[in-house]
CSV table of C-alpha atoms in Angstrom, one decimal:
chain,number,residue,atom,x,y,z
A,1,MET,CA,-11.8,5.5,-20.0
A,2,THR,CA,-12.4,2.3,-21.8
A,3,CYS,CA,-9.5,-0.1,-21.8
A,4,ALA,CA,-8.1,-0.7,-25.3
A,5,HIS,CA,-6.6,-4.1,-24.4
A,6,LEU,CA,-9.8,-6.1,-23.7
A,7,ASP,CA,-9.4,-7.7,-27.1
A,8,GLN,CA,-6.4,-9.6,-25.8
A,9,ILE,CA,-8.5,-11.6,-23.4
A,10,ARG,CA,-8.7,-15.2,-24.4
A,11,PRO,CA,-11.0,-18.1,-23.1
A,12,VAL,CA,-8.2,-19.5,-20.9
A,13,ARG,CA,-8.3,-21.7,-17.9
A,14,PRO,CA,-5.8,-21.5,-15.0
A,15,ASN,CA,-2.6,-23.6,-15.3
A,16,SER,CA,-2.4,-24.2,-11.5
A,17,ARG,CA,-3.8,-23.5,-8.1
A,18,ARG,CA,-0.6,-22.0,-6.9
A,19,CYS,CA,2.2,-19.8,-8.0
A,20,GLU,CA,4.5,-22.3,-9.6
A,21,GLU,CA,7.5,-19.9,-9.7
A,22,CYS,CA,7.2,-19.2,-6.0
A,23,VAL,CA,6.9,-23.0,-5.3
A,24,ALA,CA,10.1,-23.6,-7.3
A,25,GLN,CA,11.9,-20.9,-5.3
A,26,GLY,CA,10.5,-22.2,-2.0
A,27,ASP,CA,8.7,-18.9,-1.4
A,28,GLY,CA,5.1,-18.1,-0.3
A,29,TRP,CA,2.6,-15.6,-1.7
A,30,VAL,CA,-0.3,-13.5,-0.5
A,31,HIS,CA,-2.9,-13.7,-3.4
A,32,LEU,CA,-3.0,-15.2,-6.8
A,33,ARG,CA,-3.8,-13.6,-10.2
A,34,MET,CA,-4.4,-15.3,-13.6
A,35,CYS,CA,-3.3,-13.9,-16.9
A,36,LEU,CA,-6.3,-13.6,-19.1
A,37,THR,CA,-4.3,-14.0,-22.3
A,38,CYS,CA,-2.4,-17.3,-21.5
A,39,GLY,CA,-3.9,-18.6,-18.2
A,40,ILE,CA,-0.7,-18.6,-16.2
A,41,VAL,CA,-1.3,-18.2,-12.4
A,42,ALA,CA,1.2,-16.1,-10.5
A,43,CYS,CA,1.5,-14.1,-7.3
A,44,CYS,CA,0.2,-10.6,-6.7
A,45,ASP,CA,2.1,-7.3,-6.2
A,46,SER,CA,1.8,-7.6,-2.5
A,47,SER,CA,3.7,-10.9,-2.5
A,48,PRO,CA,7.4,-10.7,-2.2
A,49,ASN,CA,8.2,-11.9,-5.8
A,50,ARG,CA,5.4,-10.2,-7.7
A,51,HIS,CA,5.4,-12.8,-10.4
A,52,ALA,CA,2.1,-11.7,-12.0
A,53,SER,CA,3.6,-8.3,-12.7
A,54,ALA,CA,6.8,-9.9,-13.9
A,55,HIS,CA,4.8,-12.0,-16.3
A,56,HIS,CA,3.1,-8.9,-17.7
A,57,ALA,CA,6.5,-7.2,-18.1
A,58,SER,CA,8.1,-10.2,-19.9
A,59,ALA,CA,5.2,-11.5,-22.0
A,60,GLY,CA,3.4,-8.2,-22.6
A,61,HIS,CA,0.0,-9.7,-21.7
A,62,PRO,CA,-2.0,-6.7,-20.4
A,63,ILE,CA,-4.9,-8.0,-18.2
A,64,ALA,CA,-5.0,-10.3,-15.2
A,65,ARG,CA,-7.9,-11.3,-13.0
A,66,SER,CA,-8.0,-12.3,-9.3
A,67,VAL,CA,-8.5,-16.0,-8.7
A,68,GLU,CA,-9.0,-15.5,-5.0
A,69,PRO,CA,-12.2,-17.3,-3.9
A,70,GLY,CA,-15.2,-15.2,-4.7
A,71,GLU,CA,-13.3,-12.5,-6.5
A,72,SER,CA,-13.6,-11.8,-10.2
A,73,TRP,CA,-12.1,-8.3,-10.7
A,74,ARG,CA,-9.7,-7.7,-13.6
A,75,TRP,CA,-6.8,-5.3,-13.7
A,76,CYS,CA,-5.1,-3.8,-16.8
A,77,TYR,CA,-1.4,-3.4,-16.1
A,78,ILE,CA,-1.0,-0.9,-19.0
A,79,ASP,CA,-3.9,1.4,-18.1
A,80,GLU,CA,-3.4,0.7,-14.4
A,81,GLU,CA,-7.1,0.4,-13.7
A,82,LEU,CA,-9.8,-2.1,-13.0
A,83,VAL,CA,-11.5,-3.2,-16.3
B,1,MET,CA,15.7,27.2,2.3
B,2,ARG,CA,19.3,27.2,1.0
B,3,GLU,CA,20.1,25.3,-2.2
B,4,THR,CA,22.2,22.7,-0.5
B,5,GLU,CA,19.5,22.0,2.1
B,6,SER,CA,16.8,21.9,-0.5
B,7,ARG,CA,18.8,19.3,-2.5
B,8,LEU,CA,19.3,17.2,0.7
B,9,VAL,CA,15.5,17.3,1.4
B,10,ALA,CA,14.8,16.3,-2.2
B,11,ARG,CA,17.2,13.3,-2.0
B,12,ARG,CA,15.6,12.3,1.3
B,13,LEU,CA,12.1,12.4,-0.1
B,14,ALA,CA,13.2,10.3,-3.1
B,15,ARG,CA,14.6,7.7,-0.7
B,16,LEU,CA,11.4,7.7,1.3
B,17,HIS,CA,9.4,7.4,-1.9
B,18,ASP,CA,11.4,4.3,-3.0
B,19,GLU,CA,11.1,2.8,0.5
B,20,LEU,CA,7.3,3.2,0.5
B,21,VAL,CA,7.1,1.7,-2.9
B,22,ASP,CA,9.4,-1.2,-2.1
B,23,HIS,CA,7.3,-2.1,1.0
B,24,ALA,CA,4.0,-1.7,-0.8
B,25,VAL,CA,2.9,0.9,1.8
B,26,PRO,CA,-0.6,1.9,0.7
B,27,LEU,CA,-0.2,5.7,0.5
B,28,PRO,CA,-1.0,7.6,-2.7
B,29,ILE,CA,2.4,9.1,-3.0
B,30,ASP,CA,2.5,9.2,-6.8
B,31,THR,CA,-0.5,11.5,-7.2
B,32,ALA,CA,-0.2,15.2,-7.6
B,33,ALA,CA,-0.9,15.8,-3.9
B,34,GLY,CA,1.1,12.8,-2.9
B,35,ARG,CA,4.2,15.0,-2.7
B,36,LEU,CA,2.6,16.9,0.3
B,37,LEU,CA,1.9,13.6,2.0
B,38,LEU,CA,5.5,12.4,1.4
B,39,GLU,CA,6.8,15.7,2.8
B,40,GLU,CA,4.7,15.4,6.0
B,41,VAL,CA,5.6,11.7,6.6
B,42,ASP,CA,9.3,12.6,6.1
B,43,TYR,CA,9.0,15.5,8.6
B,44,ALA,CA,7.1,13.3,11.1
B,45,ARG,CA,9.9,10.7,10.9
B,46,PHE,CA,12.8,13.1,11.1
B,47,PRO,CA,11.7,16.3,12.9
B,48,PRO,CA,14.3,18.8,14.1
B,49,VAL,CA,15.8,17.8,17.4
B,50,HIS,CA,16.1,20.7,19.9
B,51,GLU,CA,18.1,20.3,23.1
B,52,GLY,CA,18.0,16.6,22.8
B,53,ARG,CA,14.2,16.5,22.6
B,54,ILE,CA,12.4,15.0,19.6
B,55,PRO,CA,9.1,16.9,19.3
B,56,PRO,CA,5.7,15.2,18.5
B,57,TYR,CA,4.1,16.4,15.3
B,58,GLY,CA,0.9,16.4,13.4
B,59,ALA,CA,-0.4,17.4,10.0
B,60,ILE,CA,-3.6,17.1,8.0
B,61,VAL,CA,-3.1,16.7,4.3
B,62,SER,CA,-6.1,17.3,2.0
B,63,PHE,CA,-6.3,15.8,-1.4
B,64,GLY,CA,-9.6,17.5,-2.3
B,65,THR,CA,-9.9,20.3,-4.8
B,66,ARG,CA,-11.6,22.3,-2.0
B,67,PRO,CA,-9.9,22.6,1.4
B,68,GLN,CA,-11.5,19.8,3.5
B,69,TRP,CA,-10.5,21.5,6.7
B,70,GLU,CA,-13.3,23.9,6.4
B,71,LYS,CA,-15.3,21.0,7.8
B,72,LEU,CA,-13.2,20.8,10.9
B,73,SER,CA,-14.9,21.7,14.1
B,74,ALA,CA,-11.8,23.3,15.5
B,75,PRO,CA,-12.1,26.4,17.7
B,76,THR,CA,-9.0,28.0,16.1
B,77,LYS,CA,-8.2,27.9,12.4
B,78,LEU,CA,-5.4,30.2,11.2
B,79,MET,CA,-5.1,29.9,7.5
B,80,SER,CA,-2.2,31.7,5.9
B,81,ASP,CA,-0.3,30.9,2.8
B,82,ASP,CA,2.4,33.5,3.7
B,83,ILE,CA,3.7,32.1,7.0
B,84,ASP,CA,6.8,30.0,6.6
B,85,LEU,CA,6.0,26.2,6.7
B,86,THR,CA,9.0,25.6,9.1
B,87,LEU,CA,7.4,28.0,11.6
B,88,LEU,CA,3.9,26.5,11.1
B,89,ARG,CA,5.3,23.0,11.8
B,90,SER,CA,6.9,24.1,15.0
B,91,LEU,CA,3.4,25.0,16.2
B,92,ALA,CA,1.9,21.6,15.5
B,93,ASP,CA,2.1,19.1,18.4
B,94,GLY,CA,0.1,16.3,16.8
B,95,ARG,CA,-2.3,16.2,19.7
B,96,SER,CA,-4.3,19.4,19.6
B,97,SER,CA,-2.6,21.4,17.0
B,98,PHE,CA,-2.0,20.4,13.4
B,99,VAL,CA,-0.5,21.9,10.3
B,100,VAL,CA,-3.0,21.7,7.4
B,101,ARG,CA,-1.9,21.5,3.8
B,102,GLY,CA,-3.7,21.2,0.6
B,103,THR,CA,-3.2,21.3,-3.1
B,104,GLY,CA,-2.9,24.8,-4.5
B,105,GLY,CA,-0.5,25.9,-1.7
B,106,LYS,CA,-3.2,26.3,0.9
B,107,GLN,CA,-1.7,25.9,4.4
B,108,GLY,CA,-2.3,26.9,8.0
B,109,ILE,CA,-2.7,25.7,11.5
B,110,VAL,CA,-5.8,24.3,13.3
B,111,ILE,CA,-6.0,24.1,17.1
B,112,PHE,CA,-8.6,21.9,18.8
B,113,ASP,CA,-9.8,22.1,22.4
B,114,ARG,CA,-9.2,18.4,23.0
B,115,SER,CA,-6.4,15.9,22.3
B,116,LEU,CA,-6.6,13.9,19.1
B,117,GLU,CA,-3.4,12.0,19.8
B,118,SER,CA,-5.0,8.5,20.0
B,119,GLU,CA,-5.5,6.3,16.9
B,120,ALA,CA,-9.3,6.4,17.5
B,121,SER,CA,-9.3,10.2,17.4
B,122,ALA,CA,-7.2,10.4,14.3
B,123,ALA,CA,-9.4,7.8,12.5
B,124,ARG,CA,-12.4,9.9,13.5
B,125,LEU,CA,-10.7,13.1,12.2
B,126,ARG,CA,-9.9,11.4,9.0
B,127,ALA,CA,-13.5,10.2,8.5
B,128,GLU,CA,-14.9,13.7,9.2
B,129,THR,CA,-12.5,15.5,6.8
B,130,GLY,CA,-11.7,12.9,4.2
B,131,ALA,CA,-8.0,14.1,4.6
B,132,PHE,CA,-4.9,12.2,5.6
B,133,VAL,CA,-3.9,12.6,9.2
B,134,VAL,CA,-0.1,12.3,9.8
B,135,GLN,CA,1.2,12.1,13.4
B,136,ARG,CA,4.4,11.5,15.3
B,137,VAL,CA,3.1,10.6,18.7
B,138,ARG,CA,4.9,10.7,22.0
B,139,ASP,CA,6.5,7.2,21.9
B,140,GLY,CA,8.0,8.0,18.5
B,141,LEU,CA,5.4,6.1,16.5
B,142,VAL,CA,4.7,7.7,13.1
B,143,ARG,CA,1.1,7.1,12.0
B,144,VAL,CA,-0.9,8.0,8.9
B,145,CYS,CA,-4.7,7.6,8.9
B,146,GLY,CA,-6.0,7.4,5.4
B,147,PRO,CA,-9.1,6.1,3.6
B,148,ASP,CA,-7.7,2.6,3.3
B,149,GLY,CA,-6.6,2.2,6.9
B,150,VAL,CA,-3.8,3.1,9.3
B,151,VAL,CA,-0.2,3.0,8.2
B,152,SER,CA,2.4,3.1,10.9
B,153,TRP,CA,6.2,3.1,11.4
B,154,GLU,CA,7.4,2.1,14.8
B,155,GLY,CA,11.1,2.2,14.0
B,156,VAL,CA,11.5,-1.2,12.4
B,157,GLU,CA,9.0,-1.8,9.7
B,158,TRP,CA,6.0,-0.3,7.9
B,159,ARG,CA,2.7,-1.7,9.1
B,160,PHE,CA,-0.9,-1.4,7.8
B,161,LYS,CA,-4.1,-2.0,9.7
B,162,PRO,CA,-7.4,-1.8,7.8
B,163,LEU,CA,-10.1,0.5,9.2
B,164,ALA,CA,-12.7,-1.1,11.4
B,165,GLU,CA,-15.5,-0.3,9.0
B,166,GLN,CA,-13.9,-2.4,6.3
B,167,HIS,CA,-14.1,-5.6,8.4
B,168,ALA,CA,-17.6,-4.9,9.5
B,169,ALA,CA,-18.9,-6.0,6.1
B,170,GLN,CA,-17.3,-9.4,6.5
B,171,VAL,CA,-19.0,-9.8,9.9
B,172,ARG,CA,-22.3,-8.7,8.5
B,173,ARG,CA,-22.2,-11.4,5.8
B,174,VAL,CA,-22.1,-14.2,8.4
B,175,VAL,CA,-24.1,-12.4,11.2
B,176,PRO,CA,-26.8,-10.3,9.4
B,177,GLN,CA,-28.9,-10.3,12.6
B,178,LEU,CA,-26.4,-8.0,14.3
B,179,ASP,CA,-27.7,-4.4,14.3
B,180,ALA,CA,-25.5,-2.3,11.9
B,181,GLU,CA,-25.0,0.6,14.4
B,182,VAL,CA,-24.0,-1.8,17.2
B,183,LEU,CA,-21.6,-3.7,14.8
B,184,ALA,CA,-20.0,-0.4,13.7
B,185,GLY,CA,-19.5,0.7,17.3
B,186,LEU,CA,-18.1,-2.6,18.4
B,187,MET,CA,-15.6,-2.7,15.5
B,188,GLU,CA,-14.4,0.8,16.2
B,189,LEU,CA,-14.2,0.1,19.9
B,190,CYS,CA,-12.2,-3.1,19.4
B,191,VAL,CA,-9.9,-1.9,16.5
B,192,HIS,CA,-9.2,1.8,17.2
B,193,TRP,CA,-9.6,2.0,21.0
B,194,LEU,CA,-8.8,-1.4,22.6
B,195,SER,CA,-6.4,-2.9,20.0
B,196,ALA,CA,-4.6,0.4,19.5
B,197,GLY,CA,-4.4,0.9,23.3
B,198,GLN,CA,-3.2,-2.7,23.8
B,199,VAL,CA,-6.2,-3.5,26.0
B,200,GLY,CA,-7.2,-7.1,26.0
B,201,ALA,CA,-11.0,-7.7,26.2
B,202,THR,CA,-13.8,-10.2,25.5
B,203,LEU,CA,-17.2,-8.8,24.5
B,204,VAL,CA,-20.2,-11.2,24.2
B,205,VAL,CA,-23.0,-9.8,22.1
B,206,ALA,CA,-26.4,-11.4,22.2
B,207,LEU,CA,-28.4,-11.4,18.9
B,208,ARG,CA,-31.8,-12.1,20.3
B,209,GLY,CA,-33.1,-11.2,23.7
B,210,PRO,CA,-31.2,-10.2,26.9
B,211,ALA,CA,-27.5,-11.2,27.0
B,212,ARG,CA,-27.9,-12.4,30.6
B,213,LEU,CA,-30.2,-15.2,29.4
B,214,LEU,CA,-27.5,-16.9,27.3
B,215,HIS,CA,-26.8,-20.3,28.8
B,216,TYR,CA,-23.1,-20.9,29.1
B,217,LEU,CA,-22.3,-18.0,31.4
B,218,ASP,CA,-20.9,-17.8,34.9
B,219,HIS,CA,-22.5,-14.9,36.7
B,220,SER,CA,-20.9,-15.5,40.1
B,221,ALA,CA,-18.6,-12.4,39.9
B,222,ALA,CA,-20.8,-10.3,37.5
B,223,THR,CA,-21.3,-6.6,38.1
B,224,THR,CA,-23.8,-4.2,36.5
B,225,PRO,CA,-22.4,-1.0,35.1
B,226,PRO,CA,-24.2,2.3,34.5
B,227,PRO,CA,-26.1,2.2,31.1
B,228,LEU,CA,-23.2,2.4,28.8
B,229,SER,CA,-23.5,1.5,25.1
B,230,VAL,CA,-21.1,0.1,22.5
B,231,ALA,CA,-23.1,2.0,19.9
B,232,CYS,CA,-22.3,5.4,21.5
B,233,ARG,CA,-18.8,6.7,20.9
B,234,ASP,CA,-18.9,9.1,23.8
B,235,HIS,CA,-18.9,6.0,26.1
B,236,PHE,CA,-15.8,4.5,24.6
B,237,PRO,CA,-13.3,6.1,27.0
B,238,ALA,CA,-15.2,4.7,30.0
B,239,LEU,CA,-15.4,1.3,28.4
B,240,ARG,CA,-11.7,1.3,27.6
B,241,SER,CA,-10.9,2.3,31.1
B,242,VAL,CA,-12.9,-0.5,32.7
B,243,LEU,CA,-11.8,-3.1,30.3
B,244,ALA,CA,-8.2,-2.3,30.9
B,245,GLN,CA,-8.9,-3.4,34.5
B,246,ARG,CA,-10.9,-6.6,33.9
B,247,ASP,CA,-10.1,-10.1,32.6
B,248,ARG,CA,-13.5,-11.6,32.3
B,249,ALA,CA,-16.1,-11.0,29.6
B,250,VAL,CA,-18.5,-8.1,29.0
B,251,LEU,CA,-22.1,-8.9,28.1
B,252,VAL,CA,-23.8,-6.7,25.5
B,253,ASP,CA,-27.5,-6.7,24.7
B,254,PRO,CA,-28.7,-6.7,21.0
B,255,ASP,CA,-29.3,-2.9,21.2
B,256,GLY,CA,-25.7,-2.3,22.3
B,257,THR,CA,-26.3,-1.7,26.0
B,258,VAL,CA,-23.6,-3.1,28.3
B,259,ALA,CA,-25.6,-5.6,30.5
B,260,ALA,CA,-22.8,-6.9,32.7
B,261,LEU,CA,-19.1,-7.0,33.4
B,262,ASP,CA,-16.9,-9.7,34.9
B,263,VAL,CA,-18.9,-12.6,33.4
B,264,GLY,CA,-17.2,-16.0,32.9
B,265,LEU,CA,-17.7,-18.1,29.8
B,266,SER,CA,-18.2,-21.9,29.9
B,267,TRP,CA,-19.0,-24.7,27.4
B,268,SER,CA,-19.8,-28.4,27.2
B,269,ASP,CA,-17.5,-31.4,26.8
B,270,ARG,CA,-18.8,-31.7,23.3
B,271,ALA,CA,-17.3,-28.2,22.5
B,272,ASP,CA,-14.0,-29.3,24.1
B,273,ARG,CA,-14.0,-32.3,21.7
B,274,MET,CA,-15.2,-30.4,18.6
B,275,VAL,CA,-13.4,-27.1,18.8
B,276,ALA,CA,-9.7,-27.2,18.9
B,277,SER,CA,-7.7,-25.0,21.3
B,278,VAL,CA,-6.2,-22.3,19.1
B,279,GLY,CA,-4.4,-19.2,20.4
B,280,GLY,CA,-4.4,-18.2,24.0
B,281,MET,CA,-7.1,-19.0,26.7
B,282,ARG,CA,-9.1,-15.9,25.8
B,283,HIS,CA,-9.4,-17.0,22.1
B,284,THR,CA,-10.1,-20.7,22.9
B,285,SER,CA,-12.8,-19.9,25.4
B,286,ALA,CA,-14.4,-17.4,23.0
B,287,ARG,CA,-14.4,-20.0,20.2
B,288,ARG,CA,-15.9,-22.7,22.4
B,289,PHE,CA,-18.5,-20.5,23.9
B,290,SER,CA,-19.5,-19.2,20.5
B,291,PHE,CA,-19.9,-22.8,19.3
B,292,GLU,CA,-22.4,-23.4,22.2
B,293,GLU,CA,-24.3,-20.2,21.7
B,294,PRO,CA,-25.5,-19.6,18.1
B,295,ASP,CA,-27.4,-16.6,19.4
B,296,ALA,CA,-24.2,-14.8,20.3
B,297,VAL,CA,-21.1,-13.3,18.7
B,298,VAL,CA,-17.9,-12.8,20.6
B,299,PHE,CA,-15.4,-10.0,20.0
B,300,VAL,CA,-11.9,-10.7,21.4
B,301,VAL,CA,-9.1,-8.2,21.5
B,302,SER,CA,-5.6,-9.5,22.4
B,303,GLN,CA,-3.4,-7.4,24.6
B,304,ASP,CA,-0.8,-7.5,21.8
B,305,GLY,CA,-3.2,-6.0,19.2
B,306,PRO,CA,-5.2,-8.3,17.0
B,307,ALA,CA,-9.0,-8.1,17.2
B,308,THR,CA,-11.0,-11.3,16.3
B,309,VAL,CA,-14.7,-11.9,15.9
B,310,PHE,CA,-15.9,-15.4,16.7
B,311,SER,CA,-19.2,-16.9,15.7
B,312,ASP,CA,-20.3,-20.6,15.9
B,313,GLY,CA,-16.9,-21.8,17.0
B,314,THR,CA,-15.0,-20.1,14.1
B,315,PRO,CA,-13.3,-16.8,13.6
B,316,VAL,CA,-15.2,-14.6,11.2
B,317,THR,CA,-12.6,-11.9,10.8
B,318,GLU,CA,-9.4,-10.8,12.3
B,319,VAL,CA,-8.0,-7.2,12.2
B,320,ARG,CA,-4.4,-6.8,12.9
B,321,ALA,CA,-1.5,-4.4,12.0
B,322,ASP,CA,0.5,-6.6,9.6
B,323,PRO,CA,3.7,-5.7,7.8
B,324,CYS,CA,2.6,-3.9,4.7
B,325,LEU,CA,3.5,-6.6,2.2
B,326,SER,CA,1.0,-9.0,3.6
B,327,GLY,CA,-1.7,-6.7,5.0
B,328,PHE,CA,-2.7,-4.4,2.3
B,329,PRO,CA,-4.5,-6.3,-0.5
B,330,LEU,CA,-6.9,-8.1,1.9
B,331,ALA,CA,-8.5,-4.8,2.7
B,332,ARG,CA,-8.5,-2.7,-0.4
B,333,LEU,CA,-9.3,-5.1,-3.1
B,334,SER,CA,-12.2,-6.8,-1.2
B,335,ALA,CA,-13.8,-3.4,-1.2
B,336,VAL,CA,-13.8,-3.1,-5.0
B,337,ASP,CA,-15.2,-6.6,-5.6
B,338,PRO,CA,-18.8,-6.9,-4.4
B,339,ASP,CA,-19.4,-9.8,-6.8
B,340,ARG,CA,-20.7,-12.7,-4.8
B,341,ASP,CA,-21.6,-15.0,-7.6
B,342,GLY,CA,-19.4,-17.6,-6.1
B,343,GLU,CA,-21.1,-17.7,-2.8
B,344,THR,CA,-22.4,-21.1,-1.6
B,345,THR,CA,-23.0,-23.2,1.5
B,346,VAL,CA,-21.5,-26.5,2.6
B,347,THR,CA,-22.5,-28.6,5.6
B,348,CYS,CA,-19.7,-30.2,7.6
B,349,PRO,CA,-20.5,-33.9,8.0
B,350,HIS,CA,-18.9,-34.0,11.4
B,351,CYS,CA,-20.0,-30.9,13.4
B,352,GLU,CA,-23.0,-30.4,11.0
B,353,ARG,CA,-22.5,-26.7,10.9
B,354,VAL,CA,-23.6,-25.0,7.6
B,355,LEU,CA,-20.6,-23.1,6.3
B,356,LEU,CA,-20.6,-20.0,4.1
B,357,VAL,CA,-18.1,-20.5,1.3
B,358,ASP,CA,-16.8,-18.2,-1.5
B,359,GLN,CA,-15.7,-20.1,-4.6
B,360,THR,CA,-14.0,-19.3,-7.9
B,361,ARG,CA,-15.0,-21.8,-10.6
B,362,PHE,CA,-13.8,-22.5,-14.1
B,363,GLU,CA,-15.9,-24.8,-16.3
B,364,ASP,CA,-13.0,-26.8,-17.6
B,365,TRP,CA,-10.8,-26.9,-14.5
B,366,ASP,CA,-9.6,-30.5,-14.2
B,367,GLY,CA,-7.3,-30.2,-11.2
B,368,GLY,CA,-9.7,-32.0,-8.8
B,369,PRO,CA,-11.5,-30.7,-5.7
B,370,GLU,CA,-9.8,-28.5,-3.1
B,371,ARG,CA,-9.5,-29.9,0.4
B,372,LEU,CA,-9.9,-27.5,3.3
B,373,PRO,CA,-10.4,-28.1,7.0
B,374,CYS,CA,-13.7,-27.2,8.6
B,375,PRO,CA,-13.0,-24.1,10.7
B,376,VAL,CA,-15.1,-25.4,13.5
B,377,CYS,CA,-14.0,-29.0,14.0
B,378,GLY,CA,-11.1,-29.5,11.6
B,379,THR,CA,-12.7,-32.2,9.5
B,380,THR,CA,-11.3,-32.2,6.0
B,381,LEU,CA,-13.9,-31.1,3.5
B,382,SER,CA,-13.7,-31.8,-0.2
B,383,LEU,CA,-14.9,-28.7,-2.1
B,384,ASP,CA,-15.6,-29.1,-5.8
B,385,ALA,CA,-14.3,-25.8,-7.3
B,386,TYR,CA,-11.0,-24.3,-8.6
B,387,ARG,CA,-10.6,-22.4,-5.3
B,388,SER,CA,-12.7,-22.0,-2.2
B,389,ALA,CA,-12.5,-20.0,1.1
B,390,ILE,CA,-14.7,-20.7,4.1
B,391,ARG,CA,-16.0,-17.4,5.5
B,392,GLY,CA,-17.8,-18.7,8.6
B,393,VAL,CA,-20.9,-20.5,9.8
B,394,VAL,CA,-24.3,-19.5,8.6
B,395,LYS,CA,-26.5,-18.4,11.5
B,396,PRO,CA,-29.7,-20.4,11.8
């Protein structure tokens, strides 16, 4: 299946090297993801707060990429698959 | 099953489902066949108690369209869709007998002529069948061996340990000289035999030439075993047995042959200064010895579980059973991302080791370089990229 949300990817850059929401709460995270529509960096679903998923739910931005060193895979939250 | 009982089971399964989701337990419970897995995990956690005894239990759950248990080399296979599942389950001891279940209502019982109770045996069974192996073993541990790793519940929390083979790739990146078969055997021995059996051990593997010729060794108490090999699975029970009774290191030749037992590790004053003491004595000595001997790799298993591989004074990988929330993504997602465009090398100005670094770059990132400690000597390195991770020392 071809993801129908690829057109929502923008030429963004990351807004931070950390999950700012976790930092504000005093929490930690496991891995970081970046929204490919707006560039916000947030924590992954294996982190306690799951801020990247929360960002998708609130902003509706569909695709995020990993910003872990050496990783470049992208995930569509709507199709629930790598794109 | 009466209606009331059926409703109770359904409610319990729903609770278990939510619990597994909340804890990010990496089991495919939301697939069509996931219901079978959920039922078997639930039964393994809460089997019927008879006369105060909680029975062990085992099940093999196939997700394939064809019954994968056809591949099982079990002397007895009794397939019957008519026999009541409750009766089948009471026949399954999780050691030699297992319920088998698959999509389409296929079910039965398989009986082996050997015990498959250990984690190593269960991981092997999983690899051979492609199925999920669910067990409740004698100490009450509930364990599920699946394609991503080993999920366990010991009464307090859900834990996940990646399979040995998933970490072998990380070691191979930094130590390409190590024979693939020897590496696979070492990882399986360390992760699924020694670590799972809480046997502490140190194994020194030579990369070129006989292991006995490495320099920083103390042979004063060394003994020579029969020709055992870390590349031969049949030898693992003997190796686990002897390692459970030894503190000093085991020497392994490049072809996997165990060259000596009871060998001491040593290092120079320079290694003392350069390589910090981290962890217990076993880990510190392995780190410092590997710093001195670039022609060797050291596998260390802690008595409390984690297995670590040291090369050139730095850990290359560590396998441990972490609580699910922190352990899962490291294993699964690295497997789907073979892209190594961001790979580079950096030389530490202090210890002069060449470090393998994975980086993520963005052209217009203006947040400045990232500062990370050298994993060998601790010197702060300034790495010009959005994010960097040092994977190890490049072998000369």
